[in-house]
Amino acid sequence: MTDTVTSRRTALRLMGGAIAVAAAATGAPATPAHARARTGGRARVDDLLGRLTLDEKISLLHGSTDPHPLGQAGHVPGVPRLGIPPLRLADGPAGVRVTRHATALPAPVLLASAFDPELARRYGEVIGREGRALGQDVLLSPMVNLIRTPYAGRNFETFTEDPLLASDLVAAEITGIQGEGLIATVKHFALNNQERDRGSVDVRVDEQTLHECELRGFEAAVEAGVGAVMGAYNKVDATYACENADLLTGVLRDRWGFEGFVMTDWSAAHSTAASLAAGLDLEMPDGTYLGAPLKAAVNEGRVPGHHVDRAVRRLLAVMDRFGLLDGSAPPRPRRDAAAGAAVALEVAKAGATLLRNVRGTLPLTPGRSLAVIGPTGARPYVSGGGSAHVVPDRADSFLDVLGGRSPRVAHALGEDIFGHPIPASVLSGAFTTEGQRVAAGETWSYDGRLTVPRTETWTLVLHYDGDPTARPRVLLDGDELFPLAPGYDEYFVGGLTTAAPDGLHVRRASPHLTRGTHTLRVTARGGLSGQLFRLRRITPATRAHDVAEAVAAARAADDVVLFAHEDATEGRDRATIALPGNQERLIAAVTAANPRTTVVLNTSSCTSMPWLDGTGAVLQMYYPGQEGAAATAAVLHGDCDPGGRLTQTFPVDDDHHPVAGDPRRYPGADGVEEYREGVHLGHRWYDAEGVRPLFPFGHGLSYTSFAYEDLSARPAPDGVDVRFTVRNTGPRPGIAVPQVYVGPSPDLALDQPVRILAGYRRLSLRPGERRLVTVRVAARTLSCWDPARHDRVLGTGRRAVWVGASAGDLPLRTAVTVAP
């Protein structure tokens, strides 16, 4: 399905022509007035550019160490003598990531589940306001790479598998962020859809797929006026994304008219002259290539001076646009923690997605006894790991927020993910495994034996305080169990399971141990302030004990809420969509004991559910932020309707999804990853292949019921108007998310999906209320990318139109003729 590298490069170069910026199908928000080009800005930038020395120019093109760090991701020093201020750059997919407190918002995938661009704008406003309040100038978010593989470790940081929904939401969030005066950065440009081998994999994709799928969200971000773009780690057609002229200049600037600056992902630069020539402007986090090597290249004539000036001009122009050069930026606001928390709660409730509900399991009935099972029932699960981590003002657990809703509440771990104490009887000599203290400046060591009663796999769990990179060294039979991970990987280790309830760092190893005696050596150094560590274990016996406790609690209760989790992070992909650890066995045992069990999923992405039929209900909450427990309790008890819908298809198992069984699709073979599915991404693939998913794209249940009626479709000035009625046929108020899908054009000799998402609407309806809805399907959405023209072409002719509750539930169908 892919062309040769040469032909694709040629095609991309030919695309650099007229600027063609498309609004999202449901309408892209306008760029905030303060963030547009301002009178006198060009003259101000020209004046500064003429007064900067070469050294000063180069200092603006790479990151440096912040003399007054706030824990943010990056810093550009500025030029004090000319009044050019420094820039501080913070991660922020779900809140501002610094060492100070900030609102921990739900993960972007949970935001997206609300199918509500207006809510995305308000989500962006919270981050924008707090970013400025916390001294930041640039937000390294939002991420708009599509969910292509269920294994990608950052699926929770982005929105969806669908290009239309992604483009709507990214445009709205950017408008919210930049409306508060914070420069937004759309990332990762482009095709960074997996973490595995992200620094080296060469992604190959045909031109039609590139533009119809992956680039659509980035194009919408440019239309929304985004100030910065972050280049990806991976290669695209054999050239690293951060030095890919076809993308950075041919598409981004020549075709779309982007006027902001392009930065690398952290340490994603690979050259000096080639990067600048291609259109890169800023290297982060340091000057490995655009620091001293750039000065040498300019002095030796290998890099023309106008390439340096061009990059500096782009950076200064964005700074000027946001009032950072002439002091006209609004004063930094104070944090409004209460307002941020209110939005976090609203988003978590709006995105809560009810996947299953039988036997009247939900909402929970007041006055009945309740068993809460799972470690995240007693401990808040706020966010994923890596760039998404936020330090919230506070975060409650589900048990904390239950209050007096149930007369009797019991809690059982189900699986102790932090380990059980190691019995002294299996260790030789004296080793206080539950709390070994090492004084400052001292070294402690243990050289003994571990006796294993039977051959089995253990998980050894190390808890320790202090510097994460100075943990105790543990050798089992001479093999180091907890070696330091290379580079940034040591810090991208998860958001839940890598920190114990008392704050100690946690690392795990799962050796397969044979029956008998093994050597165990531990060395720990006290460093400057001393160290405390623990060594624990998880074994088949401890897991059986934990499950037995959970089953006993479930049998004794009227209702059960079982929290299941999966810990995802930047820098690491999942190995399976199955729940980790012993959770599948736990759910099967608990549901067998009490069928009125609701499973709450705090997972990053889709999950297989061989245990599904035994459950009463399943609620998908992803990583719900600091207000996640309150939102979960509100939905489970019926205080609000579960308002979310799936933004990604849930496959049945690891063998039935778009990249299953083909290493060329994922994770790549011989360093090359190919988008062989073409435009049949996500839910489109299931339609094309006739594969039935576990849950379809757009799926989500309500506590009431809805009817869809009276469908019609007719041509409109810039597309098609689809009109229909939605009626609440149940006894409760509820949220409906009707979705419009459109079939292929008979007039285009191009590969086309069976149907595409063409529009949607989020509705709140009272019992018995009916609403007449009109959804405009834009001409942009009705178009395909024609590689022969290197442009979009309208899909004319008679086209099918469906309306319903999900990609798998489309009761209404009609047709409309699209004229040239």
GROMACS .gro file of C-alpha atoms in nm, residues 229-603:
model
  375
  229VAL     CA    1   0.480   2.277   1.681
  230MET     CA    2   0.691   2.000   1.833
  231GLY     CA    3   0.867   1.765   1.594
  232ALA     CA    4   0.852   1.392   1.658
  233TYR     CA    5   1.129   1.150   1.753
  234ASN     CA    6   1.069   0.906   1.469
  235LYS     CA    7   1.173   0.915   1.108
  236VAL     CA    8   0.925   0.975   0.828
  237ASP     CA    9   1.026   0.817   0.497
  238ALA     CA   10   1.383   0.762   0.616
  239THR     CA   11   1.436   1.120   0.743
  240TYR     CA   12   1.405   1.221   1.106
  241ALA     CA   13   1.090   1.425   1.160
  242CYS     CA   14   1.285   1.715   1.314
  243GLU     CA   15   1.489   1.758   0.997
  244ASN     CA   16   1.223   1.657   0.744
  245ALA     CA   17   1.187   1.947   0.501
  246ASP     CA   18   0.885   1.789   0.332
  247LEU     CA   19   0.694   1.808   0.660
  248LEU     CA   20   0.841   2.116   0.831
  249THR     CA   21   0.844   2.337   0.523
  250GLY     CA   22   0.649   2.172   0.240
  251VAL     CA   23   0.339   2.087   0.443
  252LEU     CA   24   0.353   2.293   0.760
  253ARG     CA   25   0.459   2.629   0.621
  254ASP     CA   26   0.411   2.632   0.244
  255ARG     CA   27   0.079   2.449   0.235
  256TRP     CA   28  -0.076   2.539   0.568
  257GLY     CA   29   0.083   2.878   0.622
  258PHE     CA   30   0.211   2.811   0.973
  259GLU     CA   31   0.386   3.120   1.112
  260GLY     CA   32   0.492   2.997   1.454
  261PHE     CA   33   0.811   2.816   1.557
  262VAL     CA   34   0.905   2.449   1.544
  263MET     CA   35   1.091   2.285   1.832
  264THR     CA   36   1.231   1.938   1.874
  265ASP     CA   37   1.102   1.685   2.116
  266TRP     CA   38   1.355   1.647   2.397
  267SER     CA   39   1.688   1.536   2.243
  268ALA     CA   40   1.522   1.464   1.908
  269ALA     CA   41   1.765   1.673   1.700
  270HIS     CA   42   2.014   1.484   1.485
  271SER     CA   43   2.191   1.753   1.284
  272THR     CA   44   2.279   2.120   1.261
  273ALA     CA   45   2.270   2.241   0.900
  274ALA     CA   46   2.009   1.991   0.780
  275SER     CA   47   1.771   2.069   1.068
  276LEU     CA   48   1.780   2.446   1.022
  277ALA     CA   49   1.751   2.416   0.645
  278ALA     CA   50   1.450   2.186   0.683
  279GLY     CA   51   1.262   2.434   0.901
  280LEU     CA   52   1.354   2.355   1.261
  281ASP     CA   53   1.380   2.662   1.486
  282LEU     CA   54   1.447   2.547   1.842
  283GLU     CA   55   1.642   2.254   1.986
  284MET     CA   56   1.539   2.126   2.328
  285PRO     CA   57   1.649   2.081   2.598
  286ASP     CA   58   2.004   2.193   2.514
  287GLY     CA   59   2.236   2.302   2.233
  288THR     CA   60   2.387   1.972   2.124
  289TYR     CA   61   2.337   2.068   1.759
  290LEU     CA   62   2.207   2.427   1.761
  291GLY     CA   63   2.453   2.557   2.019
  292ALA     CA   64   2.831   2.567   1.972
  293PRO     CA   65   2.815   2.344   1.658
  294LEU     CA   66   2.582   2.597   1.495
  295LYS     CA   67   2.817   2.887   1.563
  296ALA     CA   68   3.105   2.691   1.413
  297ALA     CA   69   2.895   2.601   1.109
  298VAL     CA   70   2.798   2.963   1.050
  299ASN     CA   71   3.157   3.086   1.087
  300GLU     CA   72   3.278   2.818   0.847
  301GLY     CA   73   3.009   2.894   0.591
  302ARG     CA   74   2.831   2.559   0.624
  303VAL     CA   75   2.511   2.725   0.751
  304PRO     CA   76   2.397   3.050   0.587
  305GLY     CA   77   2.325   3.332   0.827
  306HIS     CA   78   1.976   3.382   0.691
  307HIS     CA   79   1.880   3.035   0.818
  308VAL     CA   80   1.971   3.147   1.169
  309ASP     CA   81   1.785   3.477   1.124
  310ARG     CA   82   1.477   3.296   0.993
  311ALA     CA   83   1.457   3.072   1.299
  312VAL     CA   84   1.514   3.360   1.541
  313ARG     CA   85   1.252   3.570   1.361
  314ARG     CA   86   0.993   3.294   1.398
  315LEU     CA   87   1.056   3.262   1.771
  316LEU     CA   88   1.050   3.637   1.831
  317ALA     CA   89   0.737   3.679   1.620
  318VAL     CA   90   0.545   3.437   1.840
  319MET     CA   91   0.677   3.603   2.155
  320ASP     CA   92   0.566   3.937   2.019
  321ARG     CA   93   0.226   3.802   1.921
  322PHE     CA   94   0.168   3.707   2.285
  323GLY     CA   95   0.292   4.043   2.416
  324LEU     CA   96   0.617   3.912   2.559
  325LEU     CA   97   0.846   4.161   2.382
  326ASP     CA   98   0.678   4.493   2.455
  327GLY     CA   99   0.535   4.413   2.798
  328SER     CA  100   0.176   4.411   2.675
  329ALA     CA  101   0.106   4.054   2.792
  330PRO     CA  102  -0.166   4.055   3.058
  331PRO     CA  103  -0.043   4.037   3.418
  332ARG     CA  104   0.008   3.685   3.541
  333PRO     CA  105  -0.308   3.574   3.719
  334ARG     CA  106  -0.331   3.397   4.050
  335ARG     CA  107  -0.424   3.033   4.050
  336ASP     CA  108  -0.791   2.965   4.106
  337ALA     CA  109  -0.772   2.615   4.249
  338ALA     CA  110  -1.146   2.595   4.313
  339ALA     CA  111  -1.232   2.685   3.954
  340GLY     CA  112  -0.981   2.435   3.823
  341ALA     CA  113  -1.122   2.162   4.045
  342ALA     CA  114  -1.474   2.239   3.926
  343VAL     CA  115  -1.374   2.192   3.562
  344ALA     CA  116  -1.181   1.876   3.649
  345LEU     CA  117  -1.493   1.731   3.811
  346GLU     CA  118  -1.715   1.833   3.521
  347VAL     CA  119  -1.483   1.677   3.265
  348ALA     CA  120  -1.451   1.351   3.460
  349LYS     CA  121  -1.829   1.316   3.485
  350ALA     CA  122  -1.884   1.417   3.124
  351GLY     CA  123  -1.631   1.163   2.996
  352ALA     CA  124  -1.731   0.872   3.222
  353THR     CA  125  -1.823   0.593   2.979
  354LEU     CA  126  -2.063   0.318   3.082
  355LEU     CA  127  -1.980   0.014   2.871
  356ARG     CA  128  -2.215  -0.242   3.026
  357ASN     CA  129  -2.508  -0.236   3.267
  358VAL     CA  130  -2.730  -0.541   3.321
  359ARG     CA  131  -2.958  -0.670   3.597
  360GLY     CA  132  -3.014  -0.314   3.718
  361THR     CA  133  -2.666  -0.302   3.864
  362LEU     CA  134  -2.630   0.073   3.822
  363PRO     CA  135  -2.708   0.321   3.958
  364LEU     CA  136  -2.627   0.185   4.302
  365THR     CA  137  -2.926   0.173   4.536
  366PRO     CA  138  -2.891   0.379   4.857
  367GLY     CA  139  -2.890   0.190   5.185
  368ARG     CA  140  -2.729  -0.129   5.055
  369SER     CA  141  -2.399  -0.264   5.180
  370LEU     CA  142  -2.098  -0.220   4.952
  371ALA     CA  143  -1.767  -0.397   4.902
  372VAL     CA  144  -1.494  -0.188   4.740
  373ILE     CA  145  -1.220  -0.402   4.591
  374GLY     CA  146  -0.889  -0.304   4.438
  375PRO     CA  147  -0.595  -0.089   4.548
  376THR     CA  148  -0.727   0.214   4.359
  377GLY     CA  149  -1.048   0.205   4.559
  378ALA     CA  150  -0.852   0.323   4.860
  379ARG     CA  151  -0.588   0.521   4.676
  380PRO     CA  152  -0.655   0.796   4.418
  381TYR     CA  153  -0.545   0.717   4.065
  382VAL     CA  154  -0.488   1.063   3.925
  383SER     CA  155  -0.280   1.034   3.607
  384GLY     CA  156  -0.047   0.833   3.393
  385GLY     CA  157   0.328   0.867   3.416
  386GLY     CA  158   0.595   1.065   3.234
  387SER     CA  159   0.504   1.406   3.092
  388ALA     CA  160   0.146   1.375   3.217
  389HIS     CA  161   0.227   1.376   3.589
  390VAL     CA  162   0.083   1.671   3.784
  391VAL     CA  163   0.113   1.758   4.154
  392PRO     CA  164  -0.248   1.827   4.259
  393ASP     CA  165  -0.363   2.037   4.552
  394ARG     CA  166  -0.541   1.728   4.677
  395ALA     CA  167  -0.689   1.405   4.548
  396ASP     CA  168  -0.938   1.188   4.733
  397SER     CA  169  -0.988   0.815   4.702
  398PHE     CA  170  -1.321   0.651   4.627
  399LEU     CA  171  -1.349   0.541   4.990
  400ASP     CA  172  -1.286   0.900   5.098
  401VAL     CA  173  -1.582   1.038   4.903
  402LEU     CA  174  -1.841   0.771   4.979
  403GLY     CA  175  -1.958   0.949   5.293
  404GLY     CA  176  -2.284   0.803   5.422
  405ARG     CA  177  -2.408   0.664   5.093
  406SER     CA  178  -2.380   0.304   5.217
  407PRO     CA  179  -2.451   0.179   5.569
  408ARG     CA  180  -2.167  -0.074   5.553
  409VAL     CA  181  -1.855  -0.042   5.339
  410ALA     CA  182  -1.580  -0.301   5.332
  411HIS     CA  183  -1.254  -0.280   5.142
  412ALA     CA  184  -1.026  -0.554   5.013
  413LEU     CA  185  -0.715  -0.504   4.803
  414GLY     CA  186  -0.775  -0.798   4.574
  415GLU     CA  187  -0.410  -0.776   4.479
  416ASP     CA  188  -0.148  -0.596   4.683
  417ILE     CA  189   0.053  -0.434   4.404
  418PHE     CA  190   0.315  -0.311   4.652
  419GLY     CA  191   0.395  -0.658   4.782
  420HIS     CA  192   0.376  -0.858   5.102
  421PRO     CA  193   0.658  -0.875   5.358
  422ILE     CA  194   0.916  -1.142   5.292
  423PRO     CA  195   0.907  -1.396   5.580
  424ALA     CA  196   1.226  -1.407   5.780
  425SER     CA  197   1.213  -1.786   5.751
  426VAL     CA  198   1.312  -1.779   5.382
  427LEU     CA  199   1.615  -1.553   5.440
  428SER     CA  200   1.945  -1.637   5.600
  429GLY     CA  201   2.092  -1.396   5.852
  430ALA     CA  202   1.951  -1.066   5.975
  431PHE     CA  203   1.775  -0.855   5.713
  432THR     CA  204   1.500  -0.615   5.818
  433THR     CA  205   1.321  -0.623   5.483
  434GLU     CA  206   1.031  -0.405   5.602
  435GLY     CA  207   1.233  -0.098   5.689
  436GLN     CA  208   1.608  -0.103   5.653
  437ARG     CA  209   1.762   0.234   5.734
  438VAL     CA  210   2.105   0.342   5.615
  439ALA     CA  211   2.257   0.645   5.783
  440ALA     CA  212   2.398   0.935   5.583
  441GLY     CA  213   2.747   0.866   5.458
  442GLU     CA  214   2.728   0.495   5.539
  443THR     CA  215   2.701   0.183   5.325
  444TRP     CA  216   2.489  -0.115   5.425
  445SER     CA  217   2.515  -0.459   5.270
  446TYR     CA  218   2.355  -0.800   5.297
  447ASP     CA  219   2.508  -1.117   5.160
  448GLY     CA  220   2.279  -1.409   5.222
  449ARG     CA  221   2.047  -1.671   5.083
  450LEU     CA  222   1.683  -1.678   4.974
  451THR     CA  223   1.513  -2.018   4.998
  452VAL     CA  224   1.218  -2.078   4.766
  453PRO     CA  225   0.981  -2.361   4.864
  454ARG     CA  226   0.863  -2.437   4.509
  455THR     CA  227   0.947  -2.347   4.151
  456GLU     CA  228   0.742  -2.040   4.054
  457THR     CA  229   0.761  -1.678   3.946
  458TRP     CA  230   0.797  -1.416   4.217
  459THR     CA  231   0.767  -1.043   4.180
  460LEU     CA  232   1.021  -0.874   4.405
  461VAL     CA  233   0.920  -0.518   4.493
  462LEU     CA  234   1.179  -0.263   4.605
  463HIS     CA  235   1.062   0.048   4.794
  464TYR     CA  236   1.316   0.325   4.858
  465ASP     CA  237   1.342   0.696   4.923
  466GLY     CA  238   1.582   0.967   4.806
  467ASP     CA  239   1.723   1.006   4.457
  468PRO     CA  240   1.543   0.765   4.218
  469THR     CA  241   1.878   0.693   4.051
  470ALA     CA  242   2.054   0.603   4.378
  471ARG     CA  243   1.843   0.306   4.477
  472PRO     CA  244   1.984  -0.001   4.653
  473ARG     CA  245   2.156  -0.256   4.433
  474VAL     CA  246   1.991  -0.598   4.454
  475LEU     CA  247   2.156  -0.903   4.297
  476LEU     CA  248   1.978  -1.238   4.282
  477ASP     CA  249   2.205  -1.524   4.175
  478GLY     CA  250   2.440  -1.255   4.042
  479ASP     CA  251   2.180  -1.080   3.824
  480GLU     CA  252   2.091  -0.720   3.907
  481LEU     CA  253   1.716  -0.697   3.953
  482PHE     CA  254   1.663  -0.321   3.939
  483PRO     CA  255   1.920  -0.166   3.703
  484LEU     CA  256   1.887   0.197   3.603
  485ALA     CA  257   1.701   0.247   3.275
  486PRO     CA  258   1.887   0.444   3.007
  487GLY     CA  259   1.832   0.816   2.955
  488TYR     CA  260   1.486   0.955   3.027
  489ASP     CA  261   1.341   0.603   3.055
  490GLU     CA  262   1.435   0.599   3.423
  491TYR     CA  263   1.185   0.879   3.484
  492PHE     CA  264   0.909   0.747   3.255
  493VAL     CA  265   0.800   0.462   3.477
  494GLY     CA  266   0.428   0.504   3.545
  495GLY     CA  267   0.185   0.706   3.749
  496LEU     CA  268   0.043   0.463   4.006
  497THR     CA  269   0.247   0.151   4.062
  498THR     CA  270   0.585   0.322   4.094
  499ALA     CA  271   0.510   0.519   4.410
  500ALA     CA  272   0.410   0.349   4.735
  501PRO     CA  273   0.127   0.490   4.948
  502ASP     CA  274   0.385   0.648   5.183
  503GLY     CA  275   0.567   0.812   4.891
  504LEU     CA  276   0.863   0.577   4.850
  505HIS     CA  277   0.978   0.502   4.496
  506VAL     CA  278   0.892   0.154   4.375
  507ARG     CA  279   1.055  -0.077   4.121
  508ARG     CA  280   0.963  -0.437   4.035
  509ALA     CA  281   1.130  -0.744   3.890
  510SER     CA  282   0.972  -1.081   3.822
  511PRO     CA  283   1.233  -1.359   3.819
  512HIS     CA  284   1.131  -1.721   3.766
  513LEU     CA  285   1.277  -1.903   4.065
  514THR     CA  286   1.347  -2.271   4.097
  515ARG     CA  287   1.283  -2.456   4.418
  516GLY     CA  288   1.580  -2.431   4.652
  517THR     CA  289   1.838  -2.177   4.764
  518HIS     CA  290   1.942  -1.863   4.576
  519THR     CA  291   2.210  -1.606   4.658
  520LEU     CA  292   2.083  -1.259   4.749
  521ARG     CA  293   2.313  -0.959   4.778
  522VAL     CA  294   2.193  -0.608   4.864
  523THR     CA  295   2.403  -0.292   4.883
  524ALA     CA  296   2.257   0.043   4.989
  525ARG     CA  297   2.428   0.378   5.041
  526GLY     CA  298   2.307   0.647   5.274
  527GLY     CA  299   2.431   0.935   5.059
  528LEU     CA  300   2.399   1.285   5.202
  529SER     CA  301   2.074   1.240   5.392
  530GLY     CA  302   2.036   0.869   5.455
  531GLN     CA  303   1.811   0.612   5.291
  532LEU     CA  304   1.515   0.394   5.386
  533PHE     CA  305   1.421   0.091   5.180
  534ARG     CA  306   1.199  -0.218   5.187
  535LEU     CA  307   1.208  -0.541   4.989
  536ARG     CA  308   0.877  -0.724   4.942
  537ARG     CA  309   0.735  -1.003   4.730
  538ILE     CA  310   0.428  -1.103   4.531
  539THR     CA  311   0.388  -1.477   4.478
  540PRO     CA  312   0.112  -1.714   4.366
  541ALA     CA  313   0.038  -1.775   4.734
  542THR     CA  314   0.006  -1.405   4.823
  543ARG     CA  315  -0.216  -1.350   4.521
  544ALA     CA  316  -0.442  -1.639   4.619
  545HIS     CA  317  -0.466  -1.491   4.970
  546ASP     CA  318  -0.561  -1.149   4.832
  547VAL     CA  319  -0.827  -1.297   4.602
  548ALA     CA  320  -0.976  -1.502   4.885
  549GLU     CA  321  -1.013  -1.188   5.098
  550ALA     CA  322  -1.183  -1.007   4.809
  551VAL     CA  323  -1.422  -1.295   4.744
  552ALA     CA  324  -1.520  -1.305   5.111
  553ALA     CA  325  -1.591  -0.929   5.107
  554ALA     CA  326  -1.794  -0.962   4.785
  555ARG     CA  327  -2.009  -1.245   4.924
  556ALA     CA  328  -2.089  -1.043   5.235
  557ALA     CA  329  -2.200  -0.732   5.044
  558ASP     CA  330  -2.510  -0.641   4.846
  559ASP     CA  331  -2.308  -0.463   4.576
  560VAL     CA  332  -1.945  -0.464   4.469
  561VAL     CA  333  -1.736  -0.194   4.304
  562LEU     CA  334  -1.410  -0.342   4.180
  563PHE     CA  335  -1.139  -0.103   4.061
  564ALA     CA  336  -0.905  -0.239   3.793
  565HIS     CA  337  -0.602  -0.055   3.665
  566GLU     CA  338  -0.327  -0.044   3.405
  567ASP     CA  339  -0.032   0.189   3.453
  568ALA     CA  340   0.086   0.359   3.132
  569THR     CA  341   0.359   0.612   3.070
  570GLU     CA  342   0.555   0.791   2.805
  571GLY     CA  343   0.851   0.596   2.675
  572ARG     CA  344   0.698   0.251   2.707
  573ASP     CA  345   0.429   0.063   2.516
  574ARG     CA  346   0.199  -0.198   2.660
  575ALA     CA  347   0.268  -0.563   2.579
  576THR     CA  348  -0.098  -0.665   2.580
  577ILE     CA  349  -0.444  -0.514   2.612
  578ALA     CA  350  -0.522  -0.760   2.892
  579LEU     CA  351  -0.527  -0.624   3.246
  580PRO     CA  352  -0.189  -0.670   3.415
  581GLY     CA  353  -0.108  -0.885   3.714
  582ASN     CA  354  -0.372  -1.109   3.864
  583GLN     CA  355  -0.666  -0.882   3.786
  584GLU     CA  356  -0.843  -1.105   3.534
  585ARG     CA  357  -0.852  -1.393   3.785
  586LEU     CA  358  -0.961  -1.152   4.057
  587ILE     CA  359  -1.255  -1.020   3.854
  588ALA     CA  360  -1.365  -1.370   3.754
  589ALA     CA  361  -1.359  -1.486   4.117
  590VAL     CA  362  -1.539  -1.180   4.255
  591THR     CA  363  -1.812  -1.177   3.990
  592ALA     CA  364  -1.872  -1.546   4.049
  593ALA     CA  365  -1.924  -1.465   4.416
  594ASN     CA  366  -2.144  -1.160   4.352
  595PRO     CA  367  -2.285  -1.089   4.004
  596ARG     CA  368  -2.383  -0.736   4.113
  597THR     CA  369  -2.025  -0.629   4.057
  598THR     CA  370  -1.933  -0.309   3.877
  599VAL     CA  371  -1.581  -0.301   3.734
  600VAL     CA  372  -1.435   0.051   3.717
  601LEU     CA  373  -1.147   0.069   3.471
  602ASN     CA  374  -0.864   0.313   3.539
  603THR     CA  375  -0.673   0.224   3.223
   0.00000   0.00000   0.00000
